[in-house]
CSV table of C-alpha atoms in Angstrom, one decimal:
chain,number,residue,atom,x,y,z
A,1,MET,CA,16.1,86.0,-11.4
A,2,ASN,CA,15.2,89.7,-10.6
A,3,ASP,CA,18.0,92.0,-11.3
A,4,LEU,CA,19.3,92.6,-7.8
A,5,PHE,CA,21.2,95.6,-9.0
A,6,ASP,CA,17.9,97.4,-9.8
A,7,LEU,CA,16.7,96.6,-6.2
A,8,LEU,CA,19.8,98.5,-4.9
A,9,ALA,CA,19.5,101.3,-7.4
A,10,ASP,CA,16.1,102.0,-6.5
A,11,GLY,CA,16.9,102.4,-2.9
A,12,GLU,CA,15.0,99.0,-1.9
A,13,ILE,CA,18.1,97.5,-0.6
A,14,VAL,CA,21.2,99.3,1.2
A,15,PHE,CA,23.9,97.3,2.8
A,16,GLU,CA,26.0,99.3,5.2
A,17,GLU,CA,28.9,97.0,4.2
A,18,ALA,CA,28.4,98.0,0.6
A,19,VAL,CA,28.7,101.7,1.7
A,20,LYS,CA,31.7,101.0,3.7
A,21,TYR,CA,33.5,98.9,1.0
A,22,PHE,CA,33.0,101.6,-1.7
A,23,GLY,CA,33.8,104.5,0.6
A,24,ASP,CA,37.2,102.9,1.7
A,25,LYS,CA,38.2,102.5,-2.1
A,26,LEU,CA,41.3,104.7,-3.1
A,27,PRO,CA,40.9,106.7,-6.4
A,28,VAL,CA,43.8,106.0,-8.6
A,29,THR,CA,44.6,106.5,-12.3
A,30,SER,CA,44.1,103.7,-15.0
A,31,ALA,CA,47.8,103.2,-15.3
A,32,GLU,CA,48.4,102.9,-11.6
A,33,PHE,CA,45.3,100.6,-11.2
A,34,HIS,CA,46.6,98.2,-14.0
A,35,LYS,CA,50.1,97.8,-12.2
A,36,LEU,CA,48.5,96.6,-8.9
A,37,THR,CA,48.0,92.8,-8.4
A,38,GLU,CA,44.7,91.2,-8.4
A,39,GLU,CA,44.7,91.2,-4.5
A,40,TYR,CA,45.0,95.1,-4.3
A,41,LYS,CA,42.8,95.9,-7.3
A,42,SER,CA,39.6,95.5,-5.1
A,43,LEU,CA,40.9,98.3,-2.8
A,44,ALA,CA,41.4,100.9,-5.7
A,45,PHE,CA,39.0,102.8,-7.8
A,46,THR,CA,39.6,104.3,-11.4
A,47,VAL,CA,37.8,105.1,-14.5
A,48,SER,CA,39.4,104.6,-17.8
A,49,GLY,CA,40.2,107.8,-19.7
A,50,TYR,CA,40.6,110.3,-16.7
A,51,THR,CA,43.9,111.0,-14.9
A,52,LYS,CA,43.2,114.0,-12.8
A,53,ALA,CA,42.8,113.4,-9.2
A,54,GLN,CA,39.8,115.9,-8.8
A,55,VAL,CA,37.9,114.2,-11.6
A,56,LEU,CA,38.5,110.5,-10.2
A,57,LYS,CA,37.5,111.8,-6.8
A,58,LYS,CA,34.3,113.4,-8.1
A,59,PHE,CA,33.5,110.0,-9.9
A,60,HIS,CA,34.0,108.2,-6.5
A,61,GLU,CA,31.9,110.7,-4.6
A,62,GLU,CA,29.0,110.5,-6.9
A,63,LEU,CA,29.1,106.6,-6.9
A,64,LEU,CA,29.3,106.7,-3.2
A,65,LYS,CA,26.2,109.0,-3.0
A,66,ALA,CA,24.3,106.6,-5.3
A,67,ILE,CA,25.1,103.5,-3.2
A,68,GLU,CA,24.1,105.4,0.0
A,69,ASP,CA,21.0,107.1,-1.2
A,70,GLY,CA,19.7,104.7,-3.8
A,71,LEU,CA,20.3,107.2,-7.0
A,72,THR,CA,19.7,105.9,-10.3
A,73,MET,CA,22.1,105.9,-13.3
A,74,LYS,CA,20.4,108.8,-14.9
A,75,ASP,CA,21.0,110.8,-11.5
A,76,PHE,CA,24.7,109.8,-11.7
A,77,LYS,CA,25.1,110.6,-15.3
A,78,GLU,CA,23.4,114.0,-15.1
A,79,SER,CA,25.6,115.1,-12.1
A,80,MET,CA,28.8,113.8,-13.6
A,81,ASN,CA,28.2,115.3,-17.0
A,82,ASP,CA,27.4,118.8,-15.4
A,83,PHE,CA,30.8,118.6,-13.6
A,84,LEU,CA,32.8,117.2,-16.6
A,85,GLU,CA,31.2,119.7,-19.2
A,86,ARG,CA,31.8,122.6,-16.7
A,87,ARG,CA,35.7,121.7,-16.9
A,88,GLY,CA,35.9,121.1,-20.6
A,89,TYR,CA,35.5,117.3,-20.9
A,90,THR,CA,32.9,115.6,-23.0
A,91,GLY,CA,30.0,114.2,-21.2
A,92,LEU,CA,29.6,110.5,-20.6
A,93,THR,CA,27.5,108.5,-23.1
A,94,ASN,CA,24.5,106.2,-21.9
A,95,PHE,CA,26.9,103.4,-22.5
A,96,GLN,CA,29.9,104.7,-20.6
A,97,ALA,CA,27.6,105.8,-17.6
A,98,ASP,CA,25.9,102.5,-17.3
A,99,ASN,CA,29.2,100.8,-17.4
A,100,ILE,CA,30.8,102.8,-14.7
A,101,PHE,CA,27.7,103.0,-12.7
A,102,ARG,CA,26.5,99.3,-12.9
A,103,THR,CA,29.9,97.7,-12.5
A,104,ASN,CA,30.9,99.8,-9.3
A,105,VAL,CA,27.4,99.9,-7.6
A,106,GLN,CA,27.0,95.9,-8.3
A,107,THR,CA,30.4,95.3,-7.0
A,108,ALA,CA,29.6,97.3,-3.8
A,109,TYR,CA,26.2,95.6,-3.5
A,110,GLN,CA,27.7,92.1,-3.8
A,111,VAL,CA,30.1,92.7,-1.2
A,112,GLY,CA,27.4,93.9,1.2
A,113,HIS,CA,25.4,90.7,0.1
A,114,TYR,CA,28.6,88.5,0.8
A,115,LYS,CA,29.2,89.8,4.5
A,116,GLN,CA,25.5,88.9,5.4
A,117,MET,CA,25.3,85.5,3.7
A,118,THR,CA,28.6,84.6,5.6
A,119,SER,CA,27.4,85.5,9.0
A,120,PRO,CA,27.6,82.3,11.3
A,121,GLU,CA,23.8,82.2,11.7
A,122,VAL,CA,23.2,82.3,8.0
A,123,MET,CA,25.8,79.8,7.1
A,124,LYS,CA,24.5,77.5,9.5
A,125,LEU,CA,20.9,77.5,8.1
A,126,ARG,CA,21.9,78.0,4.5
A,127,PRO,CA,25.3,76.3,3.8
A,128,TYR,CA,24.9,76.0,0.2
A,129,TRP,CA,25.3,78.7,-2.6
A,130,MET,CA,24.0,78.6,-6.2
A,131,TYR,CA,25.2,80.8,-9.0
A,132,ASP,CA,22.4,82.8,-10.6
A,133,ALA,CA,22.7,84.5,-14.0
A,134,VAL,CA,20.1,86.4,-15.8
A,135,HIS,CA,18.8,84.6,-18.9
A,136,ASP,CA,18.7,87.0,-21.8
A,137,SER,CA,20.6,87.9,-24.9
A,138,ARG,CA,23.1,90.1,-23.0
A,139,THR,CA,24.4,87.4,-20.6
A,140,ARG,CA,27.8,86.1,-21.5
A,141,PRO,CA,28.1,82.3,-22.4
A,142,SER,CA,30.6,81.5,-19.7
A,143,HIS,CA,28.4,83.2,-17.0
A,144,LEU,CA,25.4,81.1,-18.4
A,145,ALA,CA,27.5,78.0,-18.1
A,146,MET,CA,27.7,78.8,-14.1
A,147,ASP,CA,24.0,79.4,-13.8
A,148,GLY,CA,22.3,77.0,-11.4
A,149,ARG,CA,25.5,75.3,-10.2
A,150,VAL,CA,25.6,74.6,-6.6
A,151,PHE,CA,28.7,74.6,-4.3
A,152,ARG,CA,29.1,74.6,-0.5
A,153,ALA,CA,29.4,78.2,0.8
A,154,ASP,CA,32.9,77.7,1.9
A,155,ASP,CA,34.0,76.2,-1.4
A,156,PRO,CA,37.2,77.9,-3.0
A,157,ILE,CA,35.1,78.4,-6.2
A,158,TRP,CA,33.7,81.5,-4.7
A,159,ASN,CA,37.3,83.0,-4.6
A,160,THR,CA,37.2,83.3,-8.3
A,161,TRP,CA,33.6,83.2,-9.3
A,162,TYR,CA,31.9,85.6,-6.9
A,163,PRO,CA,30.0,88.3,-8.9
A,164,PRO,CA,30.2,90.5,-10.6
A,165,ASN,CA,32.5,88.5,-13.0
A,166,GLY,CA,32.8,91.2,-15.7
A,167,PHE,CA,31.8,94.7,-16.5
A,168,ARG,CA,28.0,95.2,-16.3
A,169,CYS,CA,27.8,91.7,-15.0
A,170,ARG,CA,24.2,91.1,-13.5
A,171,CYS,CA,24.8,87.8,-11.9
A,172,SER,CA,24.2,87.0,-8.1
A,173,ILE,CA,24.4,84.3,-5.5
A,174,VAL,CA,21.3,82.6,-4.1
A,175,THR,CA,21.8,80.8,-0.5
A,176,LEU,CA,20.1,77.5,0.1
A,177,SER,CA,19.3,75.2,3.0
A,178,GLU,CA,20.0,71.5,3.1
A,179,ARG,CA,16.3,70.9,2.6
A,180,GLN,CA,16.0,73.0,-0.4
A,181,VAL,CA,19.0,71.3,-2.2
A,182,GLN,CA,17.3,68.1,-1.4
A,183,GLU,CA,13.7,69.0,-2.5
A,184,ARG,CA,15.0,70.5,-5.8
A,185,GLY,CA,17.2,67.6,-6.6
A,186,LEU,CA,20.4,69.8,-6.9
A,187,LYS,CA,23.7,68.5,-7.4
A,188,VAL,CA,26.3,70.0,-5.0
A,189,GLU,CA,29.6,70.1,-7.0
A,190,SER,CA,33.2,70.1,-5.5
A,191,GLU,CA,35.5,70.5,-8.6
A,192,PRO,CA,35.4,73.9,-10.5
A,193,PRO,CA,33.9,73.4,-13.9
A,194,VAL,CA,36.1,73.7,-17.0
A,195,SER,CA,33.9,73.8,-20.0
A,196,ALA,CA,30.3,73.3,-20.9
A,197,GLU,CA,27.8,73.4,-23.9
A,198,VAL,CA,26.0,76.7,-24.0
A,199,ASN,CA,23.4,77.5,-26.9
A,200,GLY,CA,24.9,74.7,-28.9
A,201,HIS,CA,28.5,75.9,-28.4
A,202,PHE,CA,31.3,74.8,-26.1
A,203,VAL,CA,32.7,77.5,-23.9
A,204,ASN,CA,35.5,77.8,-21.4
A,205,ILE,CA,34.1,78.5,-18.0
A,206,LEU,CA,36.2,81.4,-16.9
A,207,PRO,CA,35.3,84.9,-15.3
A,208,ASP,CA,36.1,87.8,-17.4
A,209,PRO,CA,39.7,89.2,-17.4
A,210,ASN,CA,40.4,91.1,-14.1
A,211,PHE,CA,37.2,89.7,-12.5
A,212,ALA,CA,38.6,86.5,-11.2
A,213,THR,CA,38.6,87.7,-7.6
A,214,ASN,CA,36.2,88.0,-4.7
A,215,PRO,CA,36.3,91.6,-3.6
A,216,ALA,CA,34.6,91.0,-0.3
A,217,LYS,CA,37.7,89.0,0.7
A,218,HIS,CA,40.2,91.9,0.4
A,219,ALA,CA,39.0,94.4,3.0
A,220,PHE,CA,40.7,97.8,3.4
A,221,LYS,CA,43.4,97.9,6.0
A,222,PRO,CA,44.7,101.2,7.3
A,223,ASP,CA,48.2,99.7,7.9
A,224,LEU,CA,49.8,100.6,4.6
A,225,THR,CA,53.2,99.1,5.4
A,226,ASP,CA,53.0,96.4,2.4
A,227,TYR,CA,50.7,98.4,0.1
A,228,PRO,CA,52.0,99.3,-3.4
A,229,PRO,CA,53.1,103.0,-3.8
A,230,ALA,CA,50.1,104.1,-5.8
A,231,LEU,CA,47.8,103.0,-3.1
A,232,LYS,CA,50.2,104.6,-0.3
A,233,GLU,CA,50.1,107.9,-2.1
A,234,ALA,CA,46.4,107.9,-2.8
A,235,PHE,CA,45.7,107.1,0.8
A,236,GLU,CA,48.0,109.9,2.1
A,237,LYS,CA,46.4,112.3,-0.3
A,238,ARG,CA,42.8,111.5,1.0
A,239,GLN,CA,44.0,111.8,4.5
A,240,LYS,CA,45.4,115.3,3.7
A,241,SER,CA,42.3,116.4,1.8
A,242,GLN,CA,40.2,115.4,4.7
A,243,LYS,CA,42.3,117.1,7.2
A,244,ASP,CA,42.4,120.3,5.1
A,245,GLY,CA,38.6,120.2,4.5
């Protein structure tokens, strides 16, 4: 498949849903983030190794700008390193920048993709989804084991196996019509796979740790009554800064 992330990063595809999803995320520290349940992690944003609110806010702003304007990882890295180095931090390495940039932008893109794929019109015409992994040396065996598997669009499998399913994951979902499934002789599965042989080795078919969720299904809600303290505090801080600004 083409790397859909690159289309987004090049400004060829921009989903309003992706912009809204990432814009609603609340910056929190890593310690606060890891205390959250899986349900709430998709509502928060963090970068490992940084604890100051001002720095986390800048990361969030630069990534949101990239999603809105189709900026590249190079643009993001240069802007962040200028900010970090002026404040006495060591700049991001290429690996760090790519990991932060790709994981966050890919997640936002996939949320936008999900919102469009689940519209009633699309669901009616293309009721099947196929997991699509990139075939190269960087693809994780468990993700390769999912490649080409087809399930109904409303199957519970997509609650845990909706990309990205790991840091820097490049997998995506392809929608299919009934006719395409029949013409290609594809099997529509109804049970989540457990294990498979990949390149001569048996692997357990599981998403990476902390990625067994569908971020598009946990939309931001302004009623914070049941939110964990870290998210309530982050929301209140953002509201105050916006009012003061």
